[in-house]
Amino acid sequence: MDLEQAIYSRRAVRQYTDEAPAQGTLRKLIDAAIQAPSAINEQPWSFTVVTDRDLLGRISAKTKTHLQRSAPGRIIPQSLHARLEDPQFDIFHRAPALIVISSVTHSRWAVENCALAAENLMLAACAEGLGSCWIGLAQTWLATAAGRKALGVPADHLPVAPIIVGRPAAPPVTVPRKEPRIRWIGP
Ligand SMILES: Cc1cc2nc3c(=O)[nH]c(=O)nc-3n(C[C@H](O)[C@H](O)[C@H](O)COP(=O)(O)O)c2cc1C
């Protein structure tokens, strides 16, 4: 798959088969992620790969409780509140794998660096015929002491990008793009 095809066909996938991607494939995605640029070439990312279904379920449950307790209106839209109360709702959409990209520094560009690595990872997943989706809902709980402990991430690391990965069970919905707001400055 060429770059343009990957950019235009990558979509947020929320339905997965049970089949977990092979470790070698996940490693390939991480190798693509680390090709991302980083401020002053810090390459400050670390990757936690979770394929343990029980742990994924526990993180989902903890996150839902955390969001319900911590004034969710400020973090998530009203429309999502009911879903958080639904015991069947899995924030990871029952994906077989989660890759969390964390920053090993709290530098000024921690989020930017990890976000660039995340986009590389998602495009590489698409090129491998895999689906992916950034699960922003997971970020607040993963950044707590308990969340970092669940990931085995040291206290001074910052989990930035939780990305689910797996084989799509159905073709993803294409979300239309708004016209870009562009200001051309110059002759
Ligand atoms: C920072 C960020 C957080 C997101 N959080 C969630 C999430 O918690 N759950 C989810 O299902 N999708 C999440 N998404 C996926 C977006 O909803 C999705 O990218 C958007 O609707 C555009 O669709 P597309 O990726 O298919 O183009 C997130 C995406 C980003 C970039």
Coordinates of N, CA, C and O and ligand atoms in Angstrom, one line a residue:
M1 N 0.8 -1.2 0.0 CA 0.0 0.0 0.0 C 0.9 1.2 0.0 O 1.8 1.3 0.8
D2 N 0.6 2.2 -0.9 CA 1.4 3.4 -0.9 C 0.9 4.4 0.2 O -0.2 4.2 0.7
L3 N 1.7 5.4 0.4 CA 1.4 6.4 1.5 C 0.0 7.0 1.3 O -0.8 7.1 2.3
E4 N -0.3 7.5 0.1 CA -1.5 8.2 -0.1 C -2.7 7.2 0.2 O -3.7 7.6 0.8
Q5 N -2.6 6.0 -0.3 CA -3.7 5.0 0.0 C -3.9 4.8 1.5 O -5.0 4.8 2.0
A6 N -2.8 4.7 2.2 CA -2.9 4.5 3.7 C -3.5 5.7 4.3 O -4.4 5.6 5.2
I7 N -3.1 6.9 3.9 CA -3.6 8.1 4.5 C -5.1 8.2 4.3 O -5.9 8.6 5.2
Y8 N -5.5 7.9 3.0 CA -7.0 8.1 2.7 C -7.8 6.9 3.1 O -9.0 7.1 3.2
S9 N -7.3 5.8 3.4 CA -8.1 4.6 3.8 C -8.1 4.4 5.3 O -8.9 3.6 5.8
R10 N -7.2 5.0 6.0 CA -7.2 4.8 7.5 C -8.4 5.4 8.1 O -8.8 6.5 7.8
R11 N -9.1 4.6 8.9 CA -10.4 5.0 9.5 C -10.4 4.5 10.9 O -9.7 3.4 11.2
A12 N -11.1 5.1 11.9 CA -11.2 4.6 13.2 C -12.0 3.3 13.1 O -13.2 3.3 12.7
V13 N -11.4 2.2 13.6 CA -12.1 0.9 13.5 C -12.6 0.6 14.9 O -11.9 0.6 15.9
R14 N -13.9 0.2 15.0 CA -14.5 -0.1 16.3 C -15.2 -1.4 16.4 O -15.9 -1.7 17.3
Q15 N -14.9 -2.3 15.4 CA -15.4 -3.7 15.4 C -14.2 -4.6 15.0 O -13.6 -4.4 13.9
Y16 N -13.9 -5.5 15.8 CA -12.7 -6.4 15.6 C -13.0 -7.8 15.7 O -13.9 -8.2 16.4
T17 N -12.2 -8.6 14.9 CA -12.3 -10.1 15.2 C -11.5 -10.4 16.4 O -10.8 -9.5 16.9
D18 N -11.6 -11.6 16.9 CA -10.9 -12.0 18.2 C -9.4 -12.2 18.0 O -8.7 -12.2 18.9
E19 N -9.1 -12.4 16.7 CA -7.7 -12.8 16.4 C -6.7 -11.7 16.8 O -6.8 -10.5 16.2
A20 N -5.8 -12.0 17.7 CA -4.8 -11.0 18.1 C -3.7 -10.9 17.0 O -3.2 -12.0 16.5
P21 N -3.2 -9.7 16.6 CA -2.1 -9.7 15.6 C -0.9 -10.3 16.2 O -0.7 -10.3 17.4
A22 N -0.1 -10.9 15.3 CA 1.2 -11.6 15.8 C 2.1 -10.6 16.4 O 2.1 -9.4 16.0
Q23 N 2.9 -11.0 17.3 CA 3.9 -10.1 18.0 C 4.8 -9.4 17.0 O 5.1 -8.2 17.1
G24 N 5.2 -10.2 15.9 CA 6.1 -9.6 14.9 C 5.4 -8.5 14.2 O 6.0 -7.5 13.8
T25 N 4.1 -8.6 13.9 CA 3.4 -7.5 13.3 C 3.3 -6.3 14.2 O 3.5 -5.2 13.7
L26 N 3.0 -6.5 15.4 CA 2.9 -5.4 16.4 C 4.2 -4.7 16.5 O 4.3 -3.5 16.5
R27 N 5.3 -5.5 16.4 CA 6.7 -4.9 16.5 C 6.9 -4.0 15.2 O 7.6 -3.0 15.3
K28 N 6.4 -4.5 14.1 CA 6.6 -3.8 12.9 C 5.9 -2.4 13.0 O 6.4 -1.4 12.5
L29 N 4.7 -2.4 13.6 CA 4.0 -1.1 13.8 C 4.8 -0.1 14.7 O 4.9 1.1 14.5
I30 N 5.4 -0.7 15.7 CA 6.2 0.1 16.6 C 7.5 0.6 15.9 O 7.8 1.8 16.1
D31 N 8.0 -0.2 15.1 CA 9.2 0.3 14.3 C 8.8 1.4 13.4 O 9.6 2.3 13.2
A32 N 7.6 1.4 12.8 CA 7.1 2.5 12.0 C 6.9 3.7 12.9 O 7.2 4.9 12.5
A33 N 6.3 3.5 14.1 CA 6.0 4.6 15.0 C 7.3 5.4 15.3 O 7.3 6.6 15.4
I34 N 8.4 4.7 15.6 CA 9.6 5.4 16.0 C 10.4 6.1 14.9 O 11.4 6.7 15.1
Q35 N 9.8 6.0 13.7 CA 10.4 6.8 12.6 C 9.9 8.2 12.6 O 10.3 9.1 11.8
A36 N 8.9 8.5 13.5 CA 8.3 9.8 13.6 C 9.4 10.8 14.0 O 10.3 10.5 14.7
P37 N 9.2 12.1 13.6 CA 10.1 13.1 14.1 C 9.8 13.4 15.6 O 8.7 13.1 16.1
S38 N 10.8 13.9 16.3 CA 10.6 14.3 17.7 C 11.4 15.5 18.0 O 12.5 15.7 17.4
A39 N 10.9 16.4 18.9 CA 11.6 17.6 19.2 C 13.0 17.3 19.7 O 13.2 16.4 20.5
I40 N 13.9 18.1 19.2 CA 15.4 17.9 19.5 C 15.8 16.4 19.6 O 16.7 16.0 20.3
N41 N 15.1 15.7 18.7 CA 15.4 14.3 18.5 C 15.5 13.5 19.8 O 16.3 12.6 20.0
E42 N 14.6 13.8 20.7 CA 14.6 13.1 22.0 C 14.1 11.7 21.9 O 14.5 10.8 22.7
Q43 N 13.3 11.4 20.9 CA 12.7 10.0 20.8 C 12.2 9.5 22.2 O 12.6 8.5 22.6
P44 N 11.3 10.3 22.8 CA 11.1 10.1 24.2 C 9.9 9.1 24.5 O 9.3 9.2 25.5
W45 N 9.7 8.2 23.6 CA 8.5 7.4 23.7 C 8.8 6.0 24.3 O 9.9 5.5 24.2
S46 N 7.8 5.4 24.9 CA 7.9 4.0 25.3 C 6.5 3.4 24.9 O 5.5 4.1 24.8
F47 N 6.5 2.1 24.7 CA 5.4 1.4 24.2 C 5.0 0.3 25.1 O 5.8 -0.6 25.5
T48 N 3.7 0.2 25.5 CA 3.2 -0.9 26.3 C 2.2 -1.6 25.5 O 1.2 -1.0 25.0
V49 N 2.4 -2.9 25.2 CA 1.5 -3.7 24.4 C 0.7 -4.6 25.3 O 1.3 -5.4 26.0
V50 N -0.6 -4.4 25.3 CA -1.5 -5.3 26.1 C -2.4 -6.1 25.2 O -3.2 -5.6 24.4
T51 N -2.2 -7.4 25.4 CA -3.0 -8.4 24.6 C -3.8 -9.3 25.6 O -4.5 -10.2 25.3
D52 N -3.6 -9.0 26.9 CA -4.2 -9.7 28.0 C -5.7 -9.2 28.1 O -5.9 -8.1 28.5
R53 N -6.6 -10.1 27.7 CA -8.0 -9.6 27.7 C -8.6 -9.2 29.0 O -9.3 -8.3 29.1
D54 N -8.1 -9.9 30.1 CA -8.6 -9.6 31.4 C -8.1 -8.2 31.8 O -8.9 -7.4 32.3
L55 N -6.9 -7.9 31.5 CA -6.4 -6.6 31.8 C -7.1 -5.5 31.0 O -7.5 -4.4 31.5
L56 N -7.3 -5.7 29.7 CA -8.1 -4.8 28.9 C -9.4 -4.5 29.5 O -9.9 -3.3 29.6
G57 N -10.1 -5.5 30.0 CA -11.4 -5.4 30.6 C -11.4 -4.6 31.9 O -12.2 -3.7 32.1
R58 N -10.3 -4.9 32.7 CA -10.2 -4.1 33.9 C -9.9 -2.7 33.7 O -10.4 -1.8 34.3
I59 N -9.0 -2.4 32.7 CA -8.7 -1.0 32.4 C -10.0 -0.2 31.9 O -10.3 0.9 32.3
S60 N -10.8 -0.9 31.1 CA -12.0 -0.3 30.6 C -13.0 0.0 31.8 O -13.5 1.1 31.9
A61 N -13.1 -1.0 32.7 CA -14.0 -0.8 33.8 C -13.5 0.3 34.7 O -14.3 1.2 35.2
K62 N -12.2 0.3 35.0 CA -11.7 1.4 35.9 C -11.8 2.8 35.3 O -12.1 3.7 36.0
T63 N -11.6 2.8 34.0 CA -11.7 4.1 33.3 C -13.2 4.6 33.3 O -13.4 5.8 33.6
K64 N -14.1 3.7 33.1 CA -15.5 4.2 33.1 C -15.9 4.7 34.5 O -16.5 5.8 34.6
T65 N -15.5 4.0 35.6 CA -15.8 4.5 36.9 C -15.1 5.8 37.2 O -15.7 6.8 37.7
H66 N -13.9 5.9 36.8 CA -13.1 7.1 37.0 C -13.7 8.3 36.3 O -13.9 9.4 36.8
L67 N -14.2 8.1 35.0 CA -14.8 9.2 34.3 C -16.2 9.6 34.9 O -16.5 10.8 34.9
Q68 N -16.9 8.6 35.4 CA -18.2 8.9 36.0 C -18.0 9.7 37.3 O -18.8 10.6 37.6
R69 N -16.9 9.4 38.0 CA -16.7 10.1 39.3 C -16.1 11.5 39.1 O -16.2 12.4 40.0
S70 N -15.3 11.7 38.1 CA -14.5 12.9 38.0 C -15.1 13.9 37.1 O -14.5 14.3 36.1
A71 N -16.4 14.3 37.4 CA -17.1 15.4 36.6 C -16.9 15.1 35.1 O -16.3 16.0 34.4
P72 N -17.5 14.1 34.6 CA -17.2 13.7 33.2 C -17.7 14.8 32.2 O -17.2 14.8 31.1
G73 N -18.6 15.7 32.6 CA -19.1 16.7 31.7 C -17.9 17.6 31.2 O -18.0 18.1 30.1
R74 N -16.9 17.7 32.0 CA -15.8 18.5 31.6 C -14.9 17.8 30.6 O -14.1 18.3 29.9
I75 N -14.9 16.4 30.7 CA -14.0 15.6 29.9 C -14.7 15.0 28.6 O -14.1 15.0 27.6
I76 N -15.9 14.6 28.8 CA -16.6 13.9 27.7 C -18.0 14.5 27.5 O -18.6 15.0 28.4
P77 N -18.5 14.4 26.2 CA -19.8 15.0 25.9 C -20.9 14.2 26.7 O -20.8 13.1 27.0
Q78 N -22.0 15.0 26.9 CA -23.2 14.4 27.6 C -23.7 13.1 27.0 O -24.0 12.2 27.7
S79 N -23.6 13.0 25.7 CA -24.1 11.9 25.0 C -23.4 10.6 25.4 O -23.9 9.5 25.2
L80 N -22.2 10.7 25.9 CA -21.4 9.5 26.3 C -21.7 9.0 27.7 O -21.4 7.9 28.1
H81 N -22.4 9.9 28.5 CA -22.6 9.5 29.9 C -23.4 8.2 30.1 O -23.0 7.3 30.9
A82 N -24.4 8.0 29.3 CA -25.2 6.8 29.4 C -24.4 5.6 29.0 O -24.5 4.5 29.7
R83 N -23.5 5.7 28.1 CA -22.7 4.6 27.6 C -21.7 4.2 28.8 O -21.5 3.0 29.0
L84 N -21.3 5.1 29.5 CA -20.4 4.8 30.7 C -21.1 4.0 31.7 O -20.4 3.2 32.4
E85 N -22.4 4.1 31.8 CA -23.1 3.4 32.8 C -23.5 2.0 32.3 O -23.9 1.1 33.1
D86 N -23.3 1.7 31.0 CA -23.7 0.4 30.4 C -22.5 -0.6 30.7 O -21.4 -0.4 30.2
P87 N -22.8 -1.6 31.5 CA -21.7 -2.6 31.8 C -21.2 -3.3 30.5 O -20.1 -3.8 30.5
Q88 N -22.0 -3.3 29.5 CA -21.6 -4.0 28.2 C -20.6 -3.1 27.4 O -19.9 -3.6 26.5
F89 N -20.6 -1.8 27.7 CA -19.7 -0.9 26.9 C -18.3 -1.1 27.3 O -17.9 -0.9 28.4
D90 N -17.5 -1.5 26.3 CA -16.1 -1.7 26.4 C -15.4 -0.5 25.7 O -15.5 -0.3 24.5
I91 N -14.7 0.3 26.5 CA -14.1 1.5 25.8 C -13.1 1.1 24.7 O -12.8 1.9 23.9
F92 N -12.6 -0.1 24.8 CA -11.6 -0.6 23.8 C -12.3 -1.4 22.6 O -11.6 -2.0 21.8
H93 N -13.6 -1.3 22.6 CA -14.4 -1.9 21.5 C -14.0 -3.4 21.3 O -14.0 -3.8 20.1
R94 N -13.7 -4.1 22.3 CA -13.3 -5.5 22.3 C -12.1 -5.8 21.3 O -12.1 -6.9 20.7
A95 N -11.3 -4.8 21.1 CA -10.1 -5.0 20.3 C -9.2 -6.0 21.0 O -9.1 -6.1 22.2
P96 N -8.4 -6.8 20.2 CA -7.5 -7.8 20.8 C -6.2 -7.3 21.3 O -5.5 -8.0 22.0
A97 N -5.9 -6.0 20.9 CA -4.6 -5.5 21.3 C -4.7 -4.0 21.6 O -5.4 -3.3 20.9
L98 N -3.9 -3.5 22.6 CA -3.8 -2.1 22.9 C -2.3 -1.8 22.9 O -1.6 -2.5 23.6
I99 N -2.0 -0.7 22.2 CA -0.6 -0.2 22.3 C -0.7 1.2 22.9 O -1.3 2.1 22.4
V100 N -0.1 1.4 24.1 CA -0.1 2.7 24.7 C 1.3 3.3 24.5 O 2.3 2.7 24.9
I101 N 1.3 4.5 23.9 CA 2.5 5.2 23.7 C 2.6 6.2 24.8 O 1.7 7.1 25.0
S102 N 3.7 6.1 25.6 CA 3.9 7.0 26.7 C 5.1 7.8 26.5 O 6.1 7.4 25.8
S103 N 5.1 9.0 27.1 CA 6.3 9.8 27.0 C 7.2 9.6 28.2 O 6.7 9.5 29.4
V104 N 8.5 9.4 28.0 CA 9.4 9.1 29.2 C 9.9 10.4 29.8 O 10.7 10.4 30.7
T105 N 9.5 11.6 29.2 CA 9.9 12.9 29.7 C 8.6 13.7 29.8 O 7.6 13.4 29.1
H106 N 8.6 14.7 30.7 CA 7.5 15.6 30.8 C 7.9 16.9 30.0 O 7.6 18.0 30.5
S107 N 8.6 16.7 28.9 CA 9.1 17.9 28.2 C 8.0 18.7 27.6 O 6.8 18.2 27.5
R108 N 8.3 19.9 27.1 CA 7.3 20.8 26.5 C 6.6 20.1 25.3 O 5.4 20.4 25.0
W109 N 7.2 19.1 24.7 CA 6.7 18.5 23.5 C 6.3 17.0 23.7 O 6.2 16.3 22.7
A110 N 6.1 16.6 24.9 CA 5.8 15.2 25.2 C 4.6 14.7 24.3 O 4.6 13.7 23.7
V111 N 3.5 15.5 24.3 CA 2.3 15.1 23.7 C 2.5 15.1 22.1 O 2.1 14.1 21.4
E112 N 3.1 16.2 21.6 CA 3.3 16.2 20.2 C 4.2 15.0 19.7 O 3.8 14.4 18.7
N113 N 5.2 14.7 20.4 CA 6.1 13.6 20.0 C 5.3 12.3 19.9 O 5.4 11.6 18.9
C114 N 4.6 12.0 21.0 CA 3.9 10.7 21.0 C 2.7 10.7 20.0 O 2.4 9.6 19.4
A115 N 2.1 11.9 19.8 CA 1.0 11.9 18.8 C 1.5 11.6 17.4 O 0.9 10.9 16.6
L116 N 2.7 12.1 17.1 CA 3.3 11.9 15.8 C 3.6 10.4 15.6 O 3.4 9.8 14.6
A117 N 4.2 9.8 16.7 CA 4.4 8.3 16.6 C 3.1 7.6 16.5 O 3.1 6.6 15.7
A118 N 2.1 8.0 17.1 CA 0.8 7.4 17.0 C 0.2 7.4 15.6 O -0.3 6.3 15.1
E119 N 0.3 8.5 14.9 CA -0.2 8.5 13.6 C 0.6 7.6 12.7 O 0.0 6.9 11.8
N120 N 1.9 7.6 12.8 CA 2.7 6.6 12.0 C 2.2 5.2 12.3 O 2.1 4.4 11.4
L121 N 2.0 4.9 13.6 CA 1.6 3.5 14.0 C 0.2 3.2 13.3 O 0.0 2.1 12.8
M122 N -0.7 4.1 13.3 CA -2.0 3.9 12.8 C -2.0 3.7 11.3 O -2.7 2.9 10.7
L123 N -1.1 4.5 10.6 CA -1.0 4.4 9.1 C -0.3 3.0 8.8 O -0.7 2.3 7.9
A124 N 0.7 2.6 9.6 CA 1.4 1.3 9.4 C 0.4 0.2 9.6 O 0.4 -0.8 8.8
A125 N -0.5 0.3 10.6 CA -1.5 -0.7 10.8 C -2.4 -0.8 9.6 O -2.7 -2.0 9.1
C126 N -2.8 0.3 9.1 CA -3.7 0.3 7.9 C -3.0 -0.4 6.7 O -3.6 -1.3 6.0
A127 N -1.7 -0.1 6.6 CA -0.9 -0.8 5.5 C -0.8 -2.3 5.7 O -0.7 -3.0 4.7
E128 N -0.9 -2.7 6.9 CA -0.9 -4.2 7.2 C -2.2 -4.8 7.1 O -2.4 -6.0 7.5
G129 N -3.2 -4.0 6.8 CA -4.6 -4.6 6.7 C -5.3 -4.6 8.1 O -6.3 -5.3 8.3
L130 N -4.7 -3.9 9.0 CA -5.2 -3.9 10.4 C -6.0 -2.6 10.6 O -5.7 -1.6 10.0
G131 N -7.0 -2.7 11.6 CA -7.7 -1.5 12.0 C -7.0 -0.9 13.3 O -6.3 -1.6 14.0
S132 N -7.3 0.3 13.5 CA -6.8 0.9 14.8 C -7.7 2.1 15.2 O -8.6 2.5 14.4
C133 N -7.6 2.5 16.4 CA -8.3 3.7 16.9 C -7.7 4.2 18.1 O -7.4 3.5 19.0
W134 N -7.5 5.5 18.2 CA -6.9 6.2 19.4 C -8.1 6.2 20.4 O -9.2 6.7 20.1
I135 N -7.9 5.7 21.6 CA -8.9 5.7 22.6 C -8.6 6.8 23.7 O -8.0 6.5 24.7
G136 N -9.0 8.0 23.3 CA -8.8 9.1 24.2 C -9.5 9.0 25.6 O -9.0 9.5 26.6
L137 N -10.6 8.3 25.6 CA -11.3 8.0 26.8 C -10.4 7.4 27.9 O -10.6 7.6 29.1
A138 N -9.5 6.6 27.4 CA -8.6 5.9 28.4 C -7.5 6.8 29.0 O -6.9 6.4 30.0
Q139 N -7.3 7.9 28.4 CA -6.1 8.7 28.8 C -6.1 9.1 30.3 O -5.1 9.1 31.0
T140 N -7.3 9.6 30.8 CA -7.3 10.2 32.1 C -7.0 9.1 33.2 O -6.1 9.4 34.1
W141 N -7.6 8.0 33.1 CA -7.3 6.9 34.1 C -5.9 6.4 33.9 O -5.2 6.2 35.0
L142 N -5.5 6.2 32.7 CA -4.1 5.6 32.5 C -3.0 6.6 33.1 O -1.9 6.1 33.5
A143 N -3.3 7.9 33.1 CA -2.3 8.8 33.6 C -2.3 8.9 35.2 O -1.4 9.5 35.8
T144 N -3.3 8.2 35.8 CA -3.2 8.1 37.3 C -2.2 7.1 37.8 O -1.7 6.3 36.9
A145 N -1.9 7.2 39.1 CA -0.8 6.3 39.6 C -1.3 4.8 39.3 O -0.5 4.0 38.9
A146 N -2.6 4.5 39.6 CA -3.1 3.2 39.4 C -3.0 2.8 37.9 O -2.7 1.6 37.5
G147 N -3.3 3.7 37.0 CA -3.2 3.4 35.6 C -1.8 3.1 35.1 O -1.6 2.2 34.4
R148 N -0.9 3.9 35.6 CA 0.5 3.7 35.2 C 1.0 2.4 35.7 O 1.7 1.6 35.1
K149 N 0.5 2.0 36.9 CA 0.9 0.8 37.5 C 0.4 -0.4 36.7 O 1.1 -1.4 36.4
A150 N -0.9 -0.3 36.2 CA -1.5 -1.3 35.4 C -0.7 -1.6 34.1 O -0.6 -2.7 33.6
L151 N -0.1 -0.5 33.6 CA 0.7 -0.6 32.4 C 2.2 -0.9 32.7 O 3.0 -1.1 31.7
G152 N 2.6 -0.9 34.0 CA 4.0 -1.1 34.3 C 4.8 0.0 33.9 O 6.0 -0.1 33.6
V153 N 4.2 1.2 33.9 CA 4.9 2.4 33.4 C 5.4 3.2 34.7 O 4.6 3.4 35.6
P154 N 6.7 3.6 34.7 CA 7.1 4.4 35.9 C 6.4 5.7 36.1 O 5.8 6.2 35.2
A155 N 6.4 6.1 37.4 CA 5.7 7.3 37.8 C 6.0 8.5 37.0 O 5.1 9.4 36.9
D156 N 7.2 8.7 36.5 CA 7.6 9.9 35.8 C 7.3 9.8 34.3 O 7.6 10.7 33.5
H157 N 6.7 8.7 33.8 CA 6.3 8.6 32.4 C 4.8 9.1 32.3 O 4.0 9.0 33.2
L158 N 4.5 9.6 31.1 CA 3.1 10.1 30.8 C 2.5 9.3 29.7 O 2.9 9.4 28.5
P159 N 1.5 8.4 30.0 CA 0.8 7.8 28.9 C 0.0 8.8 28.1 O -0.8 9.6 28.6
V160 N 0.3 8.8 26.8 CA -0.3 9.8 25.9 C -1.3 9.2 24.9 O -2.4 9.7 24.8
A161 N -0.9 8.2 24.2 CA -1.7 7.7 23.1 C -2.1 6.2 23.3 O -1.3 5.3 22.9
P162 N -3.3 5.9 23.8 CA -3.8 4.5 23.8 C -4.4 4.1 22.5 O -5.4 4.7 22.1
I163 N -3.7 3.2 21.7 CA -4.2 2.9 20.4 C -4.6 1.4 20.3 O -3.8 0.5 20.6
I164 N -5.9 1.1 20.0 CA -6.3 -0.2 19.9 C -6.0 -0.7 18.4 O -6.0 0.1 17.5
V165 N -5.7 -2.0 18.3 CA -5.3 -2.5 17.0 C -5.8 -3.9 16.9 O -5.9 -4.7 17.8
G166 N -6.2 -4.3 15.7 CA -6.7 -5.6 15.4 C -7.3 -5.7 14.0 O -7.2 -4.8 13.2
R167 N -7.7 -6.9 13.7 CA -8.3 -7.2 12.3 C -9.7 -6.7 12.3 O -10.5 -7.1 13.2
P168 N -10.1 -5.8 11.4 CA -11.5 -5.3 11.3 C -12.5 -6.4 11.1 O -12.3 -7.3 10.2
A169 N -13.6 -6.4 11.8 CA -14.6 -7.4 11.6 C -15.6 -6.9 10.6 O -16.4 -7.7 10.0
A170 N -15.6 -5.6 10.3 CA -16.5 -5.0 9.3 C -15.8 -3.8 8.7 O -14.9 -3.2 9.4
P171 N -16.1 -3.4 7.5 CA -15.5 -2.2 6.9 C -15.8 -1.0 7.7 O -17.0 -0.8 8.1
P172 N -14.9 -0.1 8.1 CA -15.2 1.0 8.9 C -16.0 2.1 8.2 O -16.0 2.1 7.0
V173 N -16.7 2.8 9.0 CA -17.5 3.9 8.4 C -16.6 5.1 8.0 O -15.7 5.4 8.7
T174 N -16.8 5.6 6.8 CA -16.0 6.8 6.4 C -16.7 8.1 6.9 O -17.8 8.3 6.6
V175 N -15.9 8.8 7.7 CA -16.4 10.1 8.3 C -16.1 11.2 7.3 O -14.9 11.4 7.0
P176 N -17.1 11.9 6.8 CA -16.7 12.9 5.8 C -15.9 14.0 6.4 O -16.0 14.3 7.6
R177 N -15.0 14.6 5.6 CA -14.2 15.7 6.1 C -14.9 17.0 5.8 O -15.5 17.2 4.7
K178 N -14.7 18.0 6.7 CA -15.1 19.3 6.5 C -14.2 20.0 5.5 O -13.0 19.6 5.5
E179 N -14.7 21.0 4.8 CA -13.8 21.8 4.0 C -12.7 22.4 4.8 O -13.0 22.9 5.9
P180 N -11.4 22.3 4.5 CA -10.4 23.0 5.3 C -10.5 24.5 5.3 O -10.9 25.1 4.2
R181 N -10.3 25.1 6.4 CA -10.2 26.6 6.5 C -8.8 27.0 6.1 O -7.9 26.6 6.8
I182 N -8.7 27.6 5.0 CA -7.3 27.9 4.5 C -7.2 29.4 4.3 O -8.0 30.1 3.7
R183 N -6.1 30.0 4.8 CA -5.7 31.4 4.5 C -4.5 31.3 3.7 O -3.5 30.8 4.1
W184 N -4.5 31.8 2.5 CA -3.3 31.8 1.6 C -2.7 33.2 1.8 O -3.3 34.2 1.6
I185 N -1.5 33.3 2.2 CA -0.8 34.6 2.5 C 0.4 34.6 1.5 O 1.3 33.7 1.6
G186 N 0.4 35.6 0.7 CA 1.5 35.7 -0.2 C 1.1 35.8 -1.6 O -0.1 35.7 -1.9
P187 N 2.0 36.1 -2.5 CA 1.6 36.4 -3.9 C 1.1 35.1 -4.6 O 1.5 34.0 -4.2
Ligands
LIG1 C1 -7.1 12.2 20.4 C2 -8.2 11.3 19.9 C3 -9.1 10.7 20.9 C4 -10.0 9.8 20.4 N1 -10.8 9.1 21.3 C5 -11.6 8.1 20.9 C6 -12.3 7.3 21.9 O1 -12.1 7.4 23.1 N2 -13.1 6.4 21.5 C7 -13.4 6.2 20.1 O2 -14.1 5.3 19.8 N3 -12.7 6.9 19.2 C8 -11.9 7.9 19.6 N4 -11.2 8.6 18.6 C9 -11.4 8.4 17.2 C10 -12.1 9.6 16.5 O3 -13.5 9.5 17.0 C11 -12.0 9.4 15.0 O4 -10.7 9.5 14.6 C12 -12.9 10.5 14.3 O5 -14.2 10.3 14.5 C13 -12.6 10.6 12.8 O6 -12.8 9.3 12.2 P1 -11.7 8.6 11.4 O7 -10.5 8.3 12.3 O8 -12.4 7.3 10.9 O9 -11.3 9.4 10.2 C14 -10.2 9.5 19.0 C15 -9.3 10.1 18.1 C16 -8.4 11.0 18.5 C17 -7.4 11.7 17.5

